[in-house]
Short mmCIF file of N, CA and C in Angstrom, two decimals:
data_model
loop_
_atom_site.label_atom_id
_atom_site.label_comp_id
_atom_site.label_asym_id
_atom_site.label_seq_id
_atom_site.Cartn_x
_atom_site.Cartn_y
_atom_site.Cartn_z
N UNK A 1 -22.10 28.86 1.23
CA UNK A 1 -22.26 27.49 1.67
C UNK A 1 -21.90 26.52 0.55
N UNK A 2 -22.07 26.74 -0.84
CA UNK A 2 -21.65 25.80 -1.76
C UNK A 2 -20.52 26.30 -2.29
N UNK A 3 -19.46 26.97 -1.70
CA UNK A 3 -18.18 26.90 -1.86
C UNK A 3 -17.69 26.32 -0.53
N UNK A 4 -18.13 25.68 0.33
CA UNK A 4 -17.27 25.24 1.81
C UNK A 4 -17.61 23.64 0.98
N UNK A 5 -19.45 23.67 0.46
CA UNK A 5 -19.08 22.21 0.18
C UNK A 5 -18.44 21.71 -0.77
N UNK A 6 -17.95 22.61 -2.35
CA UNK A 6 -17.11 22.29 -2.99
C UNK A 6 -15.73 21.78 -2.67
N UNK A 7 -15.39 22.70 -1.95
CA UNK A 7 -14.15 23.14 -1.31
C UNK A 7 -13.34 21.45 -0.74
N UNK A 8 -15.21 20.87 0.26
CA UNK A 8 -15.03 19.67 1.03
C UNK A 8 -15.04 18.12 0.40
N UNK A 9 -15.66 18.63 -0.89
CA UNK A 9 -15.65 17.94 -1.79
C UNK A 9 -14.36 17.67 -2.61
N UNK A 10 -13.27 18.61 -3.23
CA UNK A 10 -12.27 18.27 -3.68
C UNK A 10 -11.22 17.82 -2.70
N UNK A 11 -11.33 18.48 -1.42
CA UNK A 11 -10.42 18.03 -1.02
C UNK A 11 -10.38 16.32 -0.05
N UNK A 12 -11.62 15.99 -0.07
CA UNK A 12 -12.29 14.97 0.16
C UNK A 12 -11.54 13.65 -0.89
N UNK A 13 -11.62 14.22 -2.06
CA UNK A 13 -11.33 13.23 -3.44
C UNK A 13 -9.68 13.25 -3.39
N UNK A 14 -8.83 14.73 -2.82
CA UNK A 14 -7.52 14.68 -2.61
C UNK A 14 -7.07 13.39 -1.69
N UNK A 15 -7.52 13.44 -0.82
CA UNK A 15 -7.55 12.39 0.14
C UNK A 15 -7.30 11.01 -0.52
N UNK A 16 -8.61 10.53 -1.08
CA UNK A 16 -8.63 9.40 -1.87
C UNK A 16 -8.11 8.96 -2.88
N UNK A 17 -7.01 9.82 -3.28
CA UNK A 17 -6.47 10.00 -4.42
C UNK A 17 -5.23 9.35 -3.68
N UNK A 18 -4.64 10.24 -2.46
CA UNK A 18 -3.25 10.41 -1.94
C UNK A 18 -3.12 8.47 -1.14
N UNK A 19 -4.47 8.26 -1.01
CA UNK A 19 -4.55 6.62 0.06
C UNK A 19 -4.24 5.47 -0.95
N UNK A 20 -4.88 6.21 -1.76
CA UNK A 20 -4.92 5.19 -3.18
C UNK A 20 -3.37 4.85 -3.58
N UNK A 21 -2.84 5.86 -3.93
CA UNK A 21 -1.27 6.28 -4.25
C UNK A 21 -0.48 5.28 -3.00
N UNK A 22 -0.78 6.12 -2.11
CA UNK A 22 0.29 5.23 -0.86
C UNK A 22 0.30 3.59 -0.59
N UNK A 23 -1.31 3.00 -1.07
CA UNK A 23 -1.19 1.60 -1.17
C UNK A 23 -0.84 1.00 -2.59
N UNK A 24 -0.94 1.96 -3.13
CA UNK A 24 -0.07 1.29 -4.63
C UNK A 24 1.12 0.97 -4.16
N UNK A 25 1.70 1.64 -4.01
CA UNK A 25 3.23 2.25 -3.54
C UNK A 25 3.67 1.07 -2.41
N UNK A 26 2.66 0.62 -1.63
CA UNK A 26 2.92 -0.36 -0.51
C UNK A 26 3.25 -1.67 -0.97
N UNK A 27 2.04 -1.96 -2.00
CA UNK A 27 1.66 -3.73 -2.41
C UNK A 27 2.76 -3.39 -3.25
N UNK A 28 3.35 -2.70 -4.16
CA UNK A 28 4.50 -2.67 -5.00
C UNK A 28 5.71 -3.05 -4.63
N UNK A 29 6.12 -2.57 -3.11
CA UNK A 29 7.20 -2.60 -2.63
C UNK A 29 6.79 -3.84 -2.00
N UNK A 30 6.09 -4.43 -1.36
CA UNK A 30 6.21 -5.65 -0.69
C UNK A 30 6.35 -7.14 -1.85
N UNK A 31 5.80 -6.67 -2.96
CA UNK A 31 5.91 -7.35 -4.32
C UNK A 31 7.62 -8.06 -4.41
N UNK A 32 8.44 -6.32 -4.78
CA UNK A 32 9.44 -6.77 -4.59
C UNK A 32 9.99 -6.74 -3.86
N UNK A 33 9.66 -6.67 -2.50
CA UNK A 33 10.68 -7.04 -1.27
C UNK A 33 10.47 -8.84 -1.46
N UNK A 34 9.35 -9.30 -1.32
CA UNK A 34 8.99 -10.68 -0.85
C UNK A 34 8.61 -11.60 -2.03
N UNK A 35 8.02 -10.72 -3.24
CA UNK A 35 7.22 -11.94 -4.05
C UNK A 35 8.68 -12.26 -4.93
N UNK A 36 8.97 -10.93 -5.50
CA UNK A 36 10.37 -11.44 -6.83
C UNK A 36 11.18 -12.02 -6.02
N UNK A 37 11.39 -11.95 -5.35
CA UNK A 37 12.70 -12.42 -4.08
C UNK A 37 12.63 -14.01 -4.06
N UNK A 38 11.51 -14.43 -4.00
CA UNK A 38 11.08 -15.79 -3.72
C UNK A 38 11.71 -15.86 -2.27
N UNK A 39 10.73 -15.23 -1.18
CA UNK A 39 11.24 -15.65 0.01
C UNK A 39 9.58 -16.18 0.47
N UNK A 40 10.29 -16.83 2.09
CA UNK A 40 8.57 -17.80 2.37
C UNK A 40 7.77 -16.86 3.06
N UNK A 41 8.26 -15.35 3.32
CA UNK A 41 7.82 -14.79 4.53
C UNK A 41 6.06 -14.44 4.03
N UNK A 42 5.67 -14.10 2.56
CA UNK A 42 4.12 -14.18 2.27
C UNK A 42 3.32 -15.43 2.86
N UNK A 43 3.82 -16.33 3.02
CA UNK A 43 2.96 -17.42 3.57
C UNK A 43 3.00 -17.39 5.11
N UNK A 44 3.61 -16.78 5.52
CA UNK A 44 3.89 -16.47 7.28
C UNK A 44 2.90 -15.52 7.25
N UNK A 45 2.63 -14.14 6.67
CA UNK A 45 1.51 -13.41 6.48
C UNK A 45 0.63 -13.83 6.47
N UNK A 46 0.40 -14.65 5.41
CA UNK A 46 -0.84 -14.93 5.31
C UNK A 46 -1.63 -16.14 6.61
N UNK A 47 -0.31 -16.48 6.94
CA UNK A 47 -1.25 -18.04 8.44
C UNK A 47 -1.48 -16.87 9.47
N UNK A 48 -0.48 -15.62 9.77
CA UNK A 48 -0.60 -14.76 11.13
C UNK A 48 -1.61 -14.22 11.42
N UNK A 49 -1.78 -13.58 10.00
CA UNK A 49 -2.95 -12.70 10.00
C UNK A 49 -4.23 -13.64 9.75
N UNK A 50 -4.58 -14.19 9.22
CA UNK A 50 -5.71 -15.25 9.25
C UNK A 50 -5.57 -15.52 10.47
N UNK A 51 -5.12 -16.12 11.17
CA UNK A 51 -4.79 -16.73 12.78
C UNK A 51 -5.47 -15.46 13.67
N UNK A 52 -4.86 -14.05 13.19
CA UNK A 52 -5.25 -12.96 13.82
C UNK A 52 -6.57 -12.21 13.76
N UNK A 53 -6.68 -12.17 12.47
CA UNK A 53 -8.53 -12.31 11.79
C UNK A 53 -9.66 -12.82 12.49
N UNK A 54 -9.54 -14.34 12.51
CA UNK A 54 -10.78 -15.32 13.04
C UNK A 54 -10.49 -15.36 14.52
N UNK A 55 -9.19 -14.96 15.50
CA UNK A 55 -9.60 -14.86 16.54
C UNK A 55 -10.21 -13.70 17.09
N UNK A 56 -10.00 -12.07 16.02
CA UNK A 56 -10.73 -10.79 16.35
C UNK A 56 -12.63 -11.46 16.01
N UNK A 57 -12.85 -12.09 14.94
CA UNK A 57 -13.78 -12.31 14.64
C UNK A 57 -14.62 -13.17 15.55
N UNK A 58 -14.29 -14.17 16.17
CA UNK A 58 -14.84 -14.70 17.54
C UNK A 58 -14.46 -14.45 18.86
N UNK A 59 -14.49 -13.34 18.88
CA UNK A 59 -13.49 -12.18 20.11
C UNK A 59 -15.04 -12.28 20.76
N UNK A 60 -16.24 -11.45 20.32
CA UNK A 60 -17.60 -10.85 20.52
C UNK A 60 -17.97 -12.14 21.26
N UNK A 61 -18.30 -13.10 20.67
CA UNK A 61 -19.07 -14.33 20.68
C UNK A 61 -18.02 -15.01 21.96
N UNK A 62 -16.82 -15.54 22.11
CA UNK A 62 -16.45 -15.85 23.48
C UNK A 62 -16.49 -14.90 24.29
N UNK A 63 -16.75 -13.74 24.38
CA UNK A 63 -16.73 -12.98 25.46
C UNK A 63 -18.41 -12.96 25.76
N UNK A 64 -19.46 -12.76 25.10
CA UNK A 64 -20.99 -12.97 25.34
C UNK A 64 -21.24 -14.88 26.34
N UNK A 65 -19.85 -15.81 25.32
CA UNK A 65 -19.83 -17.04 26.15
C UNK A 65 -19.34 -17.03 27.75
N UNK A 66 -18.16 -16.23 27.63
CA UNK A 66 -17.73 -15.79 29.60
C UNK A 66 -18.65 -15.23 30.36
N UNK A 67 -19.35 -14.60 29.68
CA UNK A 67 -20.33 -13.40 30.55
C UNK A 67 -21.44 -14.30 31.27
N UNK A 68 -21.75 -15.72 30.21
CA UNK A 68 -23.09 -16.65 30.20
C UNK A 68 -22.04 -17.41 31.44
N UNK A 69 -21.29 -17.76 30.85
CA UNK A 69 -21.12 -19.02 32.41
C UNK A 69 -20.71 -18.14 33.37
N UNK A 70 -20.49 -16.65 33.81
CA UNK A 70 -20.08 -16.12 34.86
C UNK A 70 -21.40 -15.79 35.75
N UNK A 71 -22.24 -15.64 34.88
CA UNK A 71 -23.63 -15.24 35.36
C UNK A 71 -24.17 -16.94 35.76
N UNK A 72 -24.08 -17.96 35.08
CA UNK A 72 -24.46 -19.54 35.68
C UNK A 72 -23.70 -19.47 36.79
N UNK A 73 -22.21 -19.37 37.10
CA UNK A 73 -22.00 -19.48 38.27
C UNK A 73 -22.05 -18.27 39.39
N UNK A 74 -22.86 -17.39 39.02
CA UNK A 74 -22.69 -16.65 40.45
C UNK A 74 -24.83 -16.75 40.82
N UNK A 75 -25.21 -17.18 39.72
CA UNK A 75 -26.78 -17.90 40.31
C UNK A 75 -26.69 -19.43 40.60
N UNK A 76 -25.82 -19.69 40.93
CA UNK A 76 -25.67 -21.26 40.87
C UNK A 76 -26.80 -22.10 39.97
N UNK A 77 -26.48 -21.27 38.73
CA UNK A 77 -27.49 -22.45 37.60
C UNK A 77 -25.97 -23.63 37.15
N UNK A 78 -26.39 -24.24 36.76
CA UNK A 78 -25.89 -25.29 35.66
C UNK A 78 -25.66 -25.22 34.31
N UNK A 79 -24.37 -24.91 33.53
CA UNK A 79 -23.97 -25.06 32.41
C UNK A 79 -24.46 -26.04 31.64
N UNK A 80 -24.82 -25.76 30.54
CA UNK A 80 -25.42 -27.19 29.83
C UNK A 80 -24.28 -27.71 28.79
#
Protein backbone atom coordinates (compact mmCIF):
# COMPACT_ATOMS: atom_id res chain seq x y z
CA UNK A 1 0.00 0.00 0.00
CA UNK A 2 2.86 2.56 0.48
CA UNK A 3 4.31 1.79 -2.77
CA UNK A 4 0.80 2.50 -4.81
CA UNK A 5 0.91 5.71 -2.62
CA UNK A 6 4.43 6.60 -3.49
CA UNK A 7 4.04 5.56 -6.81
CA UNK A 8 0.70 8.24 -6.76
CA UNK A 9 2.61 10.58 -5.30
CA UNK A 10 5.47 11.00 -7.92
CA UNK A 11 3.54 10.69 -10.50
CA UNK A 12 1.07 13.18 -9.14
CA UNK A 13 4.18 15.87 -8.94
CA UNK A 14 4.98 14.53 -12.81
CA UNK A 15 1.84 16.02 -13.67
CA UNK A 16 2.55 19.34 -12.05
CA UNK A 17 5.69 19.59 -13.29
CA UNK A 18 4.52 18.78 -17.12
CA UNK A 19 1.28 21.83 -16.56
CA UNK A 20 3.74 24.00 -15.20
CA UNK A 21 6.12 23.51 -18.32
CA UNK A 22 3.23 23.75 -20.88
CA UNK A 23 2.08 27.22 -19.42
CA UNK A 24 5.50 28.50 -19.40
CA UNK A 25 5.77 27.53 -22.86
CA UNK A 26 2.20 29.24 -23.56
CA UNK A 27 2.65 32.89 -21.80
CA UNK A 28 6.17 32.74 -23.67
CA UNK A 29 4.85 32.26 -26.98
CA UNK A 30 1.96 34.62 -26.68
CA UNK A 31 4.73 37.18 -25.28
CA UNK A 32 6.21 36.95 -28.53
CA UNK A 33 3.48 36.44 -30.76
CA UNK A 34 1.60 39.71 -29.34
CA UNK A 35 3.65 41.63 -26.66
CA UNK A 36 7.28 42.09 -28.77
CA UNK A 37 5.22 42.50 -31.86
CA UNK A 38 3.48 45.53 -30.48
CA UNK A 39 0.17 44.44 -31.80
CA UNK A 40 -3.38 45.70 -30.04
CA UNK A 41 -4.78 42.19 -29.96
CA UNK A 42 -3.68 41.92 -25.74
CA UNK A 43 -6.09 44.62 -25.08
CA UNK A 44 -8.94 42.81 -27.12
CA UNK A 45 -8.11 39.90 -24.57
CA UNK A 46 -8.17 41.49 -22.00
CA UNK A 47 -12.00 43.65 -22.63
CA UNK A 48 -13.37 39.83 -24.05
CA UNK A 49 -12.51 37.97 -21.44
CA UNK A 50 -13.35 40.42 -18.61
CA UNK A 51 -16.69 41.00 -20.61
CA UNK A 52 -16.76 37.07 -20.46
CA UNK A 53 -15.74 36.72 -16.70
CA UNK A 54 -18.38 39.14 -14.99
CA UNK A 55 -21.09 37.87 -17.21
CA UNK A 56 -20.17 33.92 -16.03
CA UNK A 57 -19.95 35.61 -12.61
CA UNK A 58 -23.56 37.08 -12.54
CA UNK A 59 -24.82 34.08 -14.60
CA UNK A 60 -26.10 32.39 -10.82
CA UNK A 61 -27.63 35.59 -9.51
CA UNK A 62 -29.79 36.52 -12.90
CA UNK A 63 -30.91 33.23 -13.22
CA UNK A 64 -32.11 32.94 -9.14
CA UNK A 65 -33.58 36.73 -10.54
CA UNK A 66 -35.76 34.79 -13.61
CA UNK A 67 -36.78 32.05 -11.40
CA UNK A 68 -38.18 35.06 -8.72
CA UNK A 69 -40.23 36.93 -11.31
CA UNK A 70 -41.37 33.57 -13.04
CA UNK A 71 -42.67 32.33 -9.81
CA UNK A 72 -44.37 36.34 -9.17
CA UNK A 73 -45.97 35.79 -12.33
CA UNK A 74 -47.42 32.45 -12.32
CA UNK A 75 -48.87 33.38 -8.41
CA UNK A 76 -49.95 36.55 -9.68
CA UNK A 77 -47.84 38.42 -6.93
CA UNK A 78 -46.34 41.78 -7.88
CA UNK A 79 -42.73 42.54 -8.68
CA UNK A 80 -41.39 45.14 -6.51
Amino acid sequence: MALRALYNEIRGMKVRENVKKSADQAVDHYIEKYIEASKPDPLFHVCFGGMAFSYLVALPWERAHLAHLEEMERTGGKHH
